[in-house]
Short mmCIF file of C-alpha atoms and ligand atoms in Angstrom, two decimals:
data_model
loop_
_atom_site.label_atom_id
_atom_site.label_comp_id
_atom_site.label_asym_id
_atom_site.label_seq_id
_atom_site.Cartn_x
_atom_site.Cartn_y
_atom_site.Cartn_z
CA MET A 31 -45.97 84.13 -29.91
CA ALA A 32 -45.89 84.53 -33.70
CA ASN A 33 -42.15 85.07 -33.57
CA ASN A 34 -41.42 82.73 -36.43
CA LYS A 35 -43.07 85.30 -38.72
CA ARG A 36 -40.49 87.62 -40.27
CA PHE A 37 -43.12 90.29 -40.95
CA ILE A 38 -44.15 90.45 -37.27
CA GLN A 39 -40.52 90.52 -36.16
CA SER A 40 -39.97 93.57 -38.32
CA LEU A 41 -43.10 95.29 -36.99
CA LYS A 42 -41.80 94.66 -33.46
CA SER A 43 -38.45 96.17 -34.45
CA GLN A 44 -36.70 92.85 -33.96
CA PRO A 45 -33.86 91.74 -36.27
CA THR A 46 -34.79 89.66 -39.33
CA ASP A 47 -32.74 87.48 -41.68
CA ARG A 48 -33.98 89.42 -44.74
CA ILE A 49 -36.41 92.21 -45.54
CA PRO A 50 -40.04 91.09 -45.40
CA TYR A 51 -42.33 91.94 -48.32
CA TRP A 52 -45.93 91.90 -49.44
CA TYR A 53 -47.81 94.09 -51.93
CA MET A 54 -50.87 96.24 -51.39
CA ARG A 55 -53.70 94.83 -53.51
CA GLN A 56 -51.61 91.71 -54.04
CA ALA A 57 -54.73 89.68 -54.82
CA GLY A 58 -56.90 90.71 -57.74
CA ARG A 59 -57.24 91.95 -61.23
CA TYR A 60 -53.69 91.42 -62.56
CA LEU A 61 -53.86 87.65 -61.89
CA PRO A 62 -55.51 85.38 -64.47
CA GLU A 63 -56.53 82.91 -61.74
CA TYR A 64 -58.31 85.76 -59.91
CA LEU A 65 -60.22 86.77 -63.04
CA GLN A 66 -61.33 83.17 -63.44
CA CYS A 67 -62.64 83.06 -59.85
CA ARG A 68 -64.39 86.38 -60.24
CA LYS A 69 -66.19 85.06 -63.32
CA THR A 70 -67.29 81.93 -61.49
CA ALA A 71 -68.33 83.82 -58.35
CA GLY A 72 -70.60 86.20 -60.27
CA SER A 73 -70.06 89.65 -58.81
CA PHE A 74 -67.21 91.18 -56.85
CA LEU A 75 -69.34 91.20 -53.69
CA ASP A 76 -70.18 87.51 -54.17
CA LEU A 77 -66.44 86.95 -54.12
CA CYS A 78 -65.99 88.96 -50.91
CA TYR A 79 -68.87 87.27 -49.06
CA ASN A 80 -68.13 83.69 -50.10
CA PRO A 81 -65.41 82.23 -47.83
CA ASP A 82 -64.52 79.53 -50.40
CA PHE A 83 -63.74 82.11 -53.09
CA ALA A 84 -62.34 84.74 -50.73
CA THR A 85 -59.94 82.22 -49.16
CA GLU A 86 -58.85 81.00 -52.58
CA VAL A 87 -58.10 84.47 -53.99
CA SER A 88 -56.25 85.48 -50.80
CA LEU A 89 -53.98 82.45 -51.25
CA GLN A 90 -53.36 82.88 -55.00
CA PRO A 91 -50.60 85.52 -54.76
CA LEU A 92 -48.83 83.53 -52.01
CA ARG A 93 -48.61 80.48 -54.26
CA ARG A 94 -46.85 82.56 -56.89
CA TYR A 95 -44.64 84.85 -54.86
CA ASP A 96 -44.49 83.42 -51.31
CA MET A 97 -44.87 86.80 -49.62
CA ASP A 98 -44.29 87.21 -45.88
CA ALA A 99 -47.92 88.18 -45.40
CA ALA A 100 -51.35 87.31 -46.77
CA ILE A 101 -54.11 89.90 -46.71
CA VAL A 102 -57.70 88.76 -46.38
CA PHE A 103 -59.64 89.35 -49.57
CA SER A 104 -62.44 91.86 -49.01
CA ASP A 105 -62.97 95.57 -49.60
CA ILE A 106 -63.08 98.69 -47.45
CA LEU A 107 -66.70 99.27 -48.56
CA VAL A 108 -68.15 96.19 -46.84
CA ILE A 109 -68.58 98.41 -43.75
CA PRO A 110 -71.03 100.87 -45.37
CA HIS A 111 -72.78 97.86 -46.91
CA ALA A 112 -73.04 96.22 -43.46
CA LEU A 113 -74.45 99.47 -42.06
CA GLY A 114 -77.27 99.26 -44.61
CA GLN A 115 -76.03 101.41 -47.52
CA SER A 116 -76.64 99.96 -50.97
CA LEU A 117 -73.43 99.07 -52.84
CA ASP A 118 -72.70 97.77 -56.30
CA PHE A 119 -69.50 97.00 -58.21
CA LYS A 120 -69.91 96.98 -61.97
CA THR A 121 -67.16 95.21 -63.93
CA GLY A 122 -64.52 97.66 -65.06
CA GLU A 123 -65.99 100.48 -62.96
CA GLY A 124 -65.39 101.44 -59.37
CA PRO A 125 -67.94 101.09 -56.57
CA ILE A 126 -71.35 102.77 -56.76
CA LEU A 127 -73.20 103.55 -53.52
CA ALA A 128 -76.51 105.31 -52.86
CA PRO A 129 -75.07 108.53 -51.34
CA VAL A 130 -75.81 109.19 -47.65
CA ASP A 131 -75.77 112.96 -47.89
CA ASP A 132 -78.41 114.17 -45.42
CA LYS A 133 -79.50 113.64 -41.82
CA ALA A 134 -82.34 111.22 -42.60
CA LYS A 135 -80.04 108.93 -44.61
CA ILE A 136 -77.29 108.99 -42.00
CA ASN A 137 -79.84 108.27 -39.27
CA ARG A 138 -81.01 105.19 -41.18
CA LEU A 139 -77.55 103.57 -41.02
CA SER A 140 -77.48 100.93 -38.30
CA LEU A 141 -75.01 98.78 -36.39
CA THR A 142 -77.67 96.12 -35.74
CA ASN A 143 -76.67 93.67 -38.49
CA LEU A 144 -72.97 94.56 -38.61
CA HIS A 145 -71.44 91.29 -37.44
CA GLN A 146 -74.02 89.06 -39.08
CA HIS A 147 -73.30 90.79 -42.39
CA LEU A 148 -69.53 90.53 -41.90
CA ALA A 149 -69.56 86.91 -40.69
CA PRO A 150 -68.23 85.58 -44.06
CA VAL A 151 -65.16 87.83 -43.72
CA TYR A 152 -64.54 86.43 -40.22
CA GLU A 153 -64.95 82.90 -41.58
CA THR A 154 -62.44 83.63 -44.37
CA ILE A 155 -59.94 84.90 -41.78
CA ALA A 156 -60.42 81.76 -39.66
CA ARG A 157 -59.78 79.55 -42.70
CA LEU A 158 -56.73 81.53 -43.81
CA HIS A 159 -55.35 81.39 -40.29
CA ARG A 160 -55.48 77.58 -40.53
CA GLN A 161 -54.20 77.33 -44.10
CA ILE A 162 -51.30 79.75 -44.52
CA PRO A 163 -47.75 78.65 -43.67
CA ALA A 164 -46.66 79.14 -40.04
CA THR A 165 -44.07 81.70 -41.12
CA THR A 166 -46.59 83.84 -43.05
CA ALA A 167 -48.51 86.59 -41.24
CA LEU A 168 -52.19 87.21 -41.84
CA ILE A 169 -53.26 90.83 -42.34
CA GLY A 170 -56.80 91.97 -41.56
CA PHE A 171 -57.85 95.42 -42.76
CA ALA A 172 -60.42 98.17 -42.94
CA GLY A 173 -60.68 101.60 -44.50
CA ALA A 174 -60.12 104.59 -42.21
CA PRO A 175 -63.34 106.48 -41.37
CA TRP A 176 -62.40 109.50 -43.51
CA THR A 177 -61.79 107.49 -46.69
CA VAL A 178 -64.86 105.30 -46.17
CA ALA A 179 -67.02 108.35 -45.42
CA SER A 180 -65.80 110.00 -48.63
CA TYR A 181 -67.29 107.10 -50.65
CA MET A 182 -70.45 107.01 -48.51
CA VAL A 183 -71.23 110.71 -48.94
CA GLY A 184 -70.11 111.02 -52.58
CA GLY A 185 -71.56 107.68 -53.67
CA ARG A 186 -68.39 106.83 -55.65
CA GLY A 187 -64.67 107.51 -55.83
CA SER A 188 -63.67 111.07 -56.72
CA PRO A 189 -60.32 112.79 -57.16
CA ASP A 190 -60.97 115.48 -54.54
CA GLN A 191 -63.63 114.03 -52.17
CA ALA A 192 -65.50 117.32 -52.61
CA ALA A 193 -68.87 115.93 -51.42
CA ALA A 194 -67.49 114.75 -48.07
CA ARG A 195 -65.24 117.74 -47.56
CA THR A 196 -68.15 120.08 -48.23
CA MET A 197 -70.36 118.24 -45.76
CA ALA A 198 -67.58 118.37 -43.15
CA TYR A 199 -67.62 122.21 -43.44
CA ARG A 200 -71.35 122.82 -43.87
CA GLU A 201 -72.75 120.20 -41.52
CA GLU A 202 -69.91 119.50 -39.16
CA ALA A 203 -72.03 117.86 -36.44
CA LEU A 204 -73.73 115.56 -38.93
CA PHE A 205 -70.41 114.57 -40.51
CA GLN A 206 -69.02 113.94 -37.02
CA GLN A 207 -72.00 111.65 -36.37
CA LEU A 208 -71.10 109.63 -39.48
CA ILE A 209 -67.43 109.46 -38.50
CA ASP A 210 -68.34 108.38 -34.94
CA LEU A 211 -70.52 105.59 -36.33
CA LEU A 212 -67.63 104.46 -38.54
CA VAL A 213 -65.21 104.54 -35.60
CA THR A 214 -67.51 102.19 -33.66
CA ALA A 215 -68.18 99.84 -36.59
CA THR A 216 -64.54 99.75 -37.71
CA SER A 217 -63.20 99.17 -34.18
CA GLU A 218 -65.56 96.23 -33.63
CA TYR A 219 -64.84 94.85 -37.10
CA LEU A 220 -61.07 94.95 -36.60
CA ILE A 221 -61.25 93.53 -33.06
CA ASN A 222 -63.22 90.59 -34.48
CA GLN A 223 -60.69 90.13 -37.27
CA VAL A 224 -57.96 89.70 -34.64
CA LYS A 225 -60.23 87.36 -32.65
CA TYR A 226 -60.68 85.14 -35.74
CA GLY A 227 -56.96 84.98 -36.50
CA ALA A 228 -55.54 88.16 -38.08
CA ASP A 229 -51.95 88.71 -36.82
CA VAL A 230 -51.69 92.31 -38.02
CA ILE A 231 -54.16 95.06 -38.90
CA GLN A 232 -53.75 97.57 -41.73
CA ILE A 233 -55.88 100.71 -41.92
CA PHE A 234 -56.18 102.24 -45.42
CA ASP A 235 -56.67 106.02 -45.50
CA THR A 236 -56.29 106.44 -49.25
CA TRP A 237 -57.65 109.99 -49.31
CA ALA A 238 -56.05 111.41 -46.14
CA GLY A 239 -53.68 113.60 -48.14
CA ASN A 240 -56.43 115.79 -49.58
CA LEU A 241 -57.38 117.15 -46.17
CA PRO A 242 -56.11 120.60 -45.14
CA ASP A 243 -54.17 120.74 -41.88
CA ASP A 244 -56.96 121.26 -39.33
CA GLN A 245 -59.23 118.84 -41.18
CA PHE A 246 -56.43 116.25 -41.33
CA ARG A 247 -56.16 116.31 -37.53
CA ARG A 248 -59.88 116.07 -37.04
CA TRP A 249 -60.90 113.53 -39.72
CA ALA A 250 -57.71 111.54 -40.43
CA ILE A 251 -55.81 111.51 -37.12
CA GLU A 252 -58.50 111.56 -34.43
CA PRO A 253 -60.76 108.72 -35.70
CA VAL A 254 -57.76 106.45 -36.33
CA ARG A 255 -56.40 107.29 -32.87
CA GLN A 256 -59.72 106.21 -31.37
CA ILE A 257 -59.83 102.97 -33.37
CA ILE A 258 -56.29 102.07 -32.31
CA GLU A 259 -57.15 102.84 -28.68
CA ASN A 260 -60.23 100.58 -28.91
CA ILE A 261 -58.30 97.71 -30.48
CA ARG A 262 -55.55 97.96 -27.90
CA ILE A 263 -58.04 97.64 -25.01
CA CYS A 264 -58.74 94.11 -26.30
CA TYR A 265 -55.42 93.30 -27.96
CA PRO A 266 -52.61 95.46 -26.54
CA ASP A 267 -49.89 93.78 -28.62
CA VAL A 268 -51.40 93.44 -32.07
CA PRO A 269 -49.33 95.39 -34.62
CA ILE A 270 -51.35 98.06 -36.44
CA ILE A 271 -50.11 99.61 -39.68
CA SER A 272 -51.75 102.69 -41.13
CA PHE A 273 -51.53 104.12 -44.63
CA PRO A 274 -52.40 107.82 -44.57
CA ARG A 275 -51.68 108.27 -48.27
CA GLY A 276 -50.42 111.75 -49.11
CA ALA A 277 -49.73 112.73 -45.48
CA GLY A 278 -46.31 114.10 -46.55
CA CYS A 279 -44.52 116.01 -43.79
CA ARG A 280 -47.48 115.22 -41.51
CA TYR A 281 -46.40 111.57 -41.13
CA PRO A 282 -44.41 112.21 -37.90
CA GLU A 283 -47.35 114.02 -36.27
CA TYR A 284 -49.68 111.24 -37.45
CA ILE A 285 -47.47 108.55 -35.91
CA GLY A 286 -47.15 110.36 -32.58
CA ALA A 287 -50.83 111.22 -32.28
CA THR A 288 -52.39 107.92 -33.39
CA GLY A 289 -49.99 105.54 -31.61
CA VAL A 290 -49.82 103.36 -34.72
CA THR A 291 -47.17 100.59 -34.77
CA ALA A 292 -45.95 101.26 -38.32
CA VAL A 293 -46.82 103.30 -41.41
CA SER A 294 -47.07 102.56 -45.07
CA VAL A 295 -45.50 105.41 -47.03
CA ASP A 296 -46.77 106.44 -50.43
CA THR A 297 -44.88 106.79 -53.69
CA THR A 298 -44.28 110.53 -53.34
CA MET A 299 -42.26 110.28 -50.12
CA PRO A 300 -38.52 110.92 -50.67
CA LEU A 301 -36.57 107.94 -49.39
CA GLU A 302 -33.94 110.01 -47.57
CA TRP A 303 -36.67 111.89 -45.73
CA VAL A 304 -38.36 108.64 -44.80
CA ARG A 305 -35.07 107.29 -43.51
CA ASP A 306 -34.29 110.41 -41.48
CA HIS A 307 -37.73 111.43 -40.19
CA ILE A 308 -39.97 108.37 -40.11
CA GLN A 309 -37.77 105.32 -39.54
CA PRO A 310 -36.51 106.66 -36.19
CA LEU A 311 -40.15 106.80 -35.05
CA CYS A 312 -41.51 103.46 -36.22
CA PRO A 313 -41.16 100.65 -38.78
CA VAL A 314 -41.82 101.76 -42.34
CA GLN A 315 -43.48 99.96 -45.23
CA GLY A 316 -43.20 101.13 -48.83
CA ASN A 317 -42.97 102.57 -51.43
CA LEU A 318 -42.33 101.33 -55.00
CA ASP A 319 -44.40 103.06 -57.68
CA PRO A 320 -47.10 100.60 -58.86
CA LEU A 321 -46.72 102.01 -62.39
CA LEU A 322 -43.04 101.02 -62.41
CA LEU A 323 -44.15 97.54 -61.39
CA LEU A 324 -46.42 97.67 -64.42
CA THR A 325 -43.75 98.89 -66.86
CA GLY A 326 -40.90 96.72 -65.53
CA GLY A 327 -37.44 96.28 -67.09
CA GLU A 328 -34.03 97.43 -65.92
CA ARG A 329 -35.50 100.58 -64.44
CA LEU A 330 -37.68 98.53 -62.10
CA ASP A 331 -34.69 96.47 -60.91
CA ARG A 332 -32.71 99.63 -60.24
CA ARG A 333 -35.44 101.30 -58.23
CA VAL A 334 -36.12 98.23 -56.11
CA ARG A 335 -32.43 98.09 -55.18
CA GLU A 336 -32.40 101.82 -54.43
CA ILE A 337 -35.33 101.45 -52.03
CA LEU A 338 -33.73 98.44 -50.36
CA CYS A 339 -30.42 100.26 -49.86
CA LEU A 340 -31.74 103.57 -48.61
CA CYS A 341 -34.37 102.24 -46.29
CA CYS A 342 -31.97 99.95 -44.51
CA LEU A 343 -29.26 102.48 -43.77
CA LYS A 344 -30.47 103.36 -40.32
CA ASP A 345 -31.57 101.01 -37.57
CA GLY A 346 -35.25 101.43 -38.34
CA PRO A 347 -36.94 98.27 -39.60
CA PHE A 348 -38.36 98.17 -43.10
CA ILE A 349 -40.98 96.15 -44.96
CA PHE A 350 -40.87 96.24 -48.74
CA ASN A 351 -44.18 97.19 -50.33
CA LEU A 352 -45.65 99.48 -52.95
CA GLY A 353 -46.53 103.15 -52.53
CA HIS A 354 -50.13 102.27 -53.49
CA GLY A 355 -51.93 99.16 -54.77
CA ILE A 356 -50.98 96.94 -57.73
CA VAL A 357 -52.82 98.16 -60.83
CA PRO A 358 -54.73 95.99 -63.31
CA GLY A 359 -52.58 94.99 -66.28
CA THR A 360 -49.41 94.52 -64.20
CA PRO A 361 -47.50 91.56 -65.67
CA PRO A 362 -47.28 88.84 -62.99
CA GLU A 363 -43.64 88.21 -64.01
CA ASN A 364 -42.71 91.73 -62.85
CA VAL A 365 -44.07 90.92 -59.39
CA ALA A 366 -42.02 87.71 -59.46
CA ARG A 367 -38.90 89.68 -60.43
CA VAL A 368 -39.26 92.19 -57.58
CA SER A 369 -39.84 89.36 -55.09
CA GLU A 370 -36.66 87.65 -56.34
CA ILE A 371 -34.56 90.81 -55.91
CA ILE A 372 -35.83 91.32 -52.37
CA ARG A 373 -35.16 87.70 -51.44
CA GLU A 374 -31.60 87.94 -52.77
CA TYR A 375 -30.87 91.22 -51.03
CA GLN A 376 -28.66 90.55 -48.01
CA LEU A 377 -28.96 92.62 -44.86
CA LYS A 378 -25.59 93.95 -43.85
O1 LIG B 592 -62.59 92.46 -59.57
C1 LIG B 592 -62.85 93.67 -59.60
O2 LIG B 592 -63.20 94.28 -60.61
C2 LIG B 592 -62.83 94.44 -58.33
C3 LIG B 592 -61.56 95.17 -58.14
C4 LIG B 592 -61.32 95.29 -56.64
C5 LIG B 592 -60.49 94.45 -55.87
C6 LIG B 592 -59.66 93.30 -56.34
C7 LIG B 592 -61.94 96.20 -55.76
C8 LIG B 592 -62.92 97.23 -56.13
N1 LIG B 592 -61.50 95.94 -54.48
C9 LIG B 592 -60.62 94.88 -54.50
C10 LIG B 592 -59.98 94.23 -53.34
C11 LIG B 592 -59.39 95.08 -52.29
N2 LIG B 592 -59.69 96.40 -52.03
C12 LIG B 592 -58.45 94.63 -51.33
C13 LIG B 592 -58.08 93.16 -51.26
C14 LIG B 592 -56.90 92.64 -50.70
C15 LIG B 592 -55.59 92.92 -51.43
O3 LIG B 592 -55.19 92.12 -52.28
O4 LIG B 592 -54.92 93.92 -51.08
C16 LIG B 592 -58.11 95.76 -50.54
C17 LIG B 592 -57.10 95.84 -49.42
C18 LIG B 592 -58.91 96.85 -50.98
C19 LIG B 592 -58.89 98.18 -50.36
C20 LIG B 592 -59.57 99.32 -51.02
N3 LIG B 592 -60.74 99.32 -51.73
C21 LIG B 592 -59.12 100.67 -50.94
C22 LIG B 592 -57.92 101.12 -50.12
C23 LIG B 592 -56.62 100.83 -50.75
C24 LIG B 592 -56.31 101.52 -52.06
O5 LIG B 592 -55.90 100.80 -52.99
O6 LIG B 592 -56.42 102.75 -52.14
C25 LIG B 592 -60.01 101.47 -51.66
C26 LIG B 592 -59.94 102.95 -51.87
C27 LIG B 592 -61.05 100.62 -52.15
C28 LIG B 592 -62.26 101.02 -52.92
C29 LIG B 592 -62.32 100.31 -54.20
N4 LIG B 592 -62.71 99.00 -54.32
C30 LIG B 592 -62.61 98.60 -55.63
C31 LIG B 592 -62.13 99.71 -56.38
C32 LIG B 592 -61.91 99.71 -57.86
C33 LIG B 592 -61.92 100.77 -55.48
C34 LIG B 592 -61.37 102.16 -55.80
C35 LIG B 592 -62.47 102.99 -56.34
C36 LIG B 592 -62.13 104.45 -56.66
O7 LIG B 592 -61.67 105.21 -55.80
O8 LIG B 592 -62.39 104.82 -57.81
#
């Protein structure tokens, strides 16, 4: 099944006619048509929970750049919202949540309305499944428990996740309770995404890299291992990509311990190291600097070709992507240019 999709072929380590590509955060703030939809929808959450708008903005980047995969438009923070935490996105700012930083607040979170709350996301996936071309894969996603918990405890994004890391040391059992709840909610959410038509799952662990060694195993590896195990009970063959941003030399351990199908590698990872130490273990996705995509020019062309050459030297399959998400202000023509170079690049 699904073998006419180049992206899935690559994830299954099968040969492809060219390198598949898509871009993290490919829908969104750099596209004028997205900004128009966001204005019409009202708030960012109205966009996420309205299948008409969410389907439209998921399709917008495909119309321009014909990627090998579409990603459903949503956000990693719909899970805390579905568990009962208040969430707001103010224009131009990041997310603001009412912090869950003590036992009473964590105990008030509940799985009861999870699927009812997330039903619009499932509906969007069902529509996208029907509407995207047969050769395009549909990616469902969620945040990893550690990254999601860092927003839940801190109430907003932070450079060091100090609130969550402090709780994990001071109130380990309570933090474990929060992580366990997120493992359950995220597993069920992702299983439903596959049920409604997602071909591939991506788990975003944006803040994994800030965890010290022992904490990385406990809060980044173990919860993701459990989620993957839960998904595979229902869907043994669904490809699962994880993005433990900043994992560095811990990528090989992460791959072995979680059983993930493929990894997204971040901008800091040296290409030769990726080729020698990660590609032999699993398919790799990455890792153009989103700021180079923003600045463009000859330098962008050169780097794209460098990534294409180095990551295809060994037998390991490769999916072209960014090392983190597209940033606002990126000129759409730069995304078009990169897509063109990838399409023209011939596999030897
Ligand atoms: O219109 C707007 O102003 C909202 C901007 C925006 C968008 C377009 C946010 C707020 N989220 C999204 C969509 C989104 N978020 C997608 C959609 C699909 C796609 O095109 O890829 C995805 C996959 C995400 C995932 C996400 N949200 C992550 C993990 C990936 C990453 O880039 O690190 C994280 C950390 C978030 C939280 C979040 N949501 C939005 C913002 C600005 C942030 C970051 C906040 C912060 O840390 O300061």
